[in-house]
Short mmCIF file of C-alpha atoms in Angstrom, two decimals:
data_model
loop_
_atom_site.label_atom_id
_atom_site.label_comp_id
_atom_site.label_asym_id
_atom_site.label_seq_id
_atom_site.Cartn_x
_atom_site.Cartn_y
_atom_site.Cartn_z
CA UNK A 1 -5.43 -33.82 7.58
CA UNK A 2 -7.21 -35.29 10.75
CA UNK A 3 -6.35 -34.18 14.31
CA UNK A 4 -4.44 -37.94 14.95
CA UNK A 5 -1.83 -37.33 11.73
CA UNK A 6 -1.46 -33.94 13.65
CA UNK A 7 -0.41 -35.46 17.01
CA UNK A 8 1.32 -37.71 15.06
CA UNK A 9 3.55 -35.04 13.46
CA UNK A 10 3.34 -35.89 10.34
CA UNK A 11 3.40 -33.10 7.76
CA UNK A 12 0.66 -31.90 5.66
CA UNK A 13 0.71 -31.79 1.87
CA UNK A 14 0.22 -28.29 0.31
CA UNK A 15 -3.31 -29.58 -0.24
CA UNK A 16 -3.85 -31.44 3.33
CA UNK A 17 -2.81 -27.88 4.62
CA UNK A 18 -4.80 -25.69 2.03
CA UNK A 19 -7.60 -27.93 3.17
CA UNK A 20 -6.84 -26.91 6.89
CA UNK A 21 -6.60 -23.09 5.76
CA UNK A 22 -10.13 -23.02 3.88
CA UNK A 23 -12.31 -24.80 6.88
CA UNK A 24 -10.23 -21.81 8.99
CA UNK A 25 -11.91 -19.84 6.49
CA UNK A 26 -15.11 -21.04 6.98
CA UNK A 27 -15.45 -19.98 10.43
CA UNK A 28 -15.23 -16.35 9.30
CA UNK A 29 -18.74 -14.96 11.42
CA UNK A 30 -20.65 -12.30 9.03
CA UNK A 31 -20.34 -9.64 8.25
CA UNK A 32 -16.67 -10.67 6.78
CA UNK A 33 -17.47 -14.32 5.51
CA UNK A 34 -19.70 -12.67 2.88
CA UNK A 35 -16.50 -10.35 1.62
CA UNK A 36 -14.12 -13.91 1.15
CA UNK A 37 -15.46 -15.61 -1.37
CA UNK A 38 -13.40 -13.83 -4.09
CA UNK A 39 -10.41 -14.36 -2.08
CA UNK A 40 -7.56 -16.74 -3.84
CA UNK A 41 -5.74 -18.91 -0.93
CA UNK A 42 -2.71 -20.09 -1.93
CA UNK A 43 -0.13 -22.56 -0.24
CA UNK A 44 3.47 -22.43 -1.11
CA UNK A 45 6.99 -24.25 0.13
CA UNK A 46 8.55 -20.67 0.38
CA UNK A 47 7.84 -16.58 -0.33
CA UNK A 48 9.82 -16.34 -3.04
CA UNK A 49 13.33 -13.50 -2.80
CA UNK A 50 11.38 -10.63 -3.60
CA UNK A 51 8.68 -11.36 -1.61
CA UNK A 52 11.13 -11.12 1.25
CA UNK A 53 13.29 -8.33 0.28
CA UNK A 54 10.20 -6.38 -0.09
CA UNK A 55 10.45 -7.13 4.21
CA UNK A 56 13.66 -6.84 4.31
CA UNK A 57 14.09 -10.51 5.19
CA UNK A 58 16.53 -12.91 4.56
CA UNK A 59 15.61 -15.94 5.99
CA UNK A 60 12.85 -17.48 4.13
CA UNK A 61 11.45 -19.20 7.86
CA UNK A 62 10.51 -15.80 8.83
CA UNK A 63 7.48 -15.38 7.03
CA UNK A 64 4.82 -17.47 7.63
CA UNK A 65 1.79 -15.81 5.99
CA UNK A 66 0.82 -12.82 3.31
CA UNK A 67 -2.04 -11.25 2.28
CA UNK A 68 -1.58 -9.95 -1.87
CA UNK A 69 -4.38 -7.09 -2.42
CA UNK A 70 -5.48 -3.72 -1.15
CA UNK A 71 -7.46 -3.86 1.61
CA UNK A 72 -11.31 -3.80 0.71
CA UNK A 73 -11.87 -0.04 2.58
CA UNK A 74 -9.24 1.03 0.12
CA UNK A 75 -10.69 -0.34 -3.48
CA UNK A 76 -12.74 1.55 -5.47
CA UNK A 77 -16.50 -0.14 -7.44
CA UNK A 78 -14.69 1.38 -10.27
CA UNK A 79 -11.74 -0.88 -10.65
CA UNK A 80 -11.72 -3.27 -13.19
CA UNK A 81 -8.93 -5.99 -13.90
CA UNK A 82 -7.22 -6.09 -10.98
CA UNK A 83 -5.40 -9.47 -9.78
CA UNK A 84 -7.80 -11.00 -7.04
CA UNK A 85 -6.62 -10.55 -3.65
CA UNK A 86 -4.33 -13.58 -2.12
CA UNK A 87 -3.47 -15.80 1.02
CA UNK A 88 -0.20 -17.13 1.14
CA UNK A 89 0.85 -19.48 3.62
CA UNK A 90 4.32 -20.67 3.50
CA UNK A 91 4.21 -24.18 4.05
CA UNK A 92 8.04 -25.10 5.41
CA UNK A 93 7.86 -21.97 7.92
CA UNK A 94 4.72 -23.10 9.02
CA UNK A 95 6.05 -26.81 9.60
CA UNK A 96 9.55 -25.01 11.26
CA UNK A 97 7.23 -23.17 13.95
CA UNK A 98 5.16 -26.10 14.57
CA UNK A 99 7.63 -28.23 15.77
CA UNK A 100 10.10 -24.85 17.24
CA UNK A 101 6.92 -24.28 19.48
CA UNK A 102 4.79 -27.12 19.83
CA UNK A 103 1.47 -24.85 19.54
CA UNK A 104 -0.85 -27.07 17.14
CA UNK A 105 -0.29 -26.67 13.65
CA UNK A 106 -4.38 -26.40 13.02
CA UNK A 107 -3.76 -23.34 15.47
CA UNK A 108 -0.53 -21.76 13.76
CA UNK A 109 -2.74 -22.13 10.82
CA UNK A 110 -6.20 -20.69 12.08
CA UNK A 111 -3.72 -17.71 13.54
CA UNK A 112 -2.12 -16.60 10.21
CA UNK A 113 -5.08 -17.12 7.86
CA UNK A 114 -6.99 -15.08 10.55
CA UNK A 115 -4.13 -12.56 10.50
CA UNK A 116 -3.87 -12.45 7.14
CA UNK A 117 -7.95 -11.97 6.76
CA UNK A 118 -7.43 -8.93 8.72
CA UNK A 119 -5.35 -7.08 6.24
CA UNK A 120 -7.60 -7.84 3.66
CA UNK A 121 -10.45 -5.63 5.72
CA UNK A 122 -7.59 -3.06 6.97
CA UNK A 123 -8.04 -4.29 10.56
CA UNK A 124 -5.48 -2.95 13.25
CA UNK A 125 -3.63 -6.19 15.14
CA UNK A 126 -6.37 -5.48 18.06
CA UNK A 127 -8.98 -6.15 15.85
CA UNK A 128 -7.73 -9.07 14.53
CA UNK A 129 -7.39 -10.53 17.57
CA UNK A 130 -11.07 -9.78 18.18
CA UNK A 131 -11.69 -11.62 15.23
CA UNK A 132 -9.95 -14.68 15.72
CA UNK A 133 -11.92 -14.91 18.96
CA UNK A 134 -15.15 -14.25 17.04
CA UNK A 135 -13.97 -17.48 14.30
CA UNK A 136 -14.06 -20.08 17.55
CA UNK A 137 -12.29 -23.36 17.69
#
C-alpha cells in the first residue's frame, strides 16, 4: 500500500497490510533483526474468542496486536518441535483506530509490530519504546 492510498483512506488488504508489517520488520537494527527471521507474521480480520477471553476481553476492537511464543531469554537450545513464534495483527481493530485517531495507519502498524517484537525478546514497555526509536521512520 503506498503512502497516497493511505491519505486516501482506503483500507489495506490482509496482504497490502502484511506487506506494511514486514518492511516494519525490516527496520529491526541488529542485534534483534538477526533473531526475526524465524518469526511467522500473521494478519487476521479478528483474535478469535479465546484469544480474547484469555484477556479477558470482550470486544474484539480491543486488541490490536499479539505476539504467540515464549520469549527468546526463556527457550531452551534443547527444544525441539515447538510451533514457531507469531505476529498477529488484527486487521479491523487496526482499521477502527486508524480512523478513531487519525495517527497514520503505517504508524499504528510500525507501533504494534514493534510492540509485539518486544515480547518476543522479553523487553519491558521502556525498552520497547527504545526500540521503536532505534527502527526510525
Amino acid at each position: 500500500m503506498d503512502e497516497q492510498a493511505a491519505r486516501n483512506w482506503i483500507a489495506p488488504t490482509p496482504a497490502q497490510m502484511a506487506a506494511m508489517a514486514r518492511r516494519v520488520l525490516a527496520t529491526i537494527p541488529e542485534p534483534f533483526a538477526a533473531h526475526l527471521a524465524d518469526v511467522v507474521l500473521i494478519v487476521d480480520e479478528f483474535a478469535d474468542d479465546e484469544t480474547l477471553a484469555s484477556f479477558g476481553m470482550t470486544d474484539p476492537f480491543e486488541l490490536t496486536g499479539l505476539y504467540h511464543g515464549r520469549p527468546l531469554g526463556d527457550k531452551s537450545v534443547w527444544e525441539s518441535g515447538a510451533m514457531p513464534d507469531r505476529i498477529h495483527l488484527y486487521r479491523q481493530p487496526l482499521l477502527a483506530e486508524w480512523c478513531e485517531t487519525g495517527v497514520t495507519l503505517g504508524d499504528l502498524i510500525r507501533h504494534v509490530v514493534i510492540h509485539e517484537v518486544g515480547h518476543h525478546f522479553g523487553l519491558s514497555d521502556d525498552d520497547m519504546h527504545a526500540l521503536e526509536d532505534a527502527a526510525g521512520e
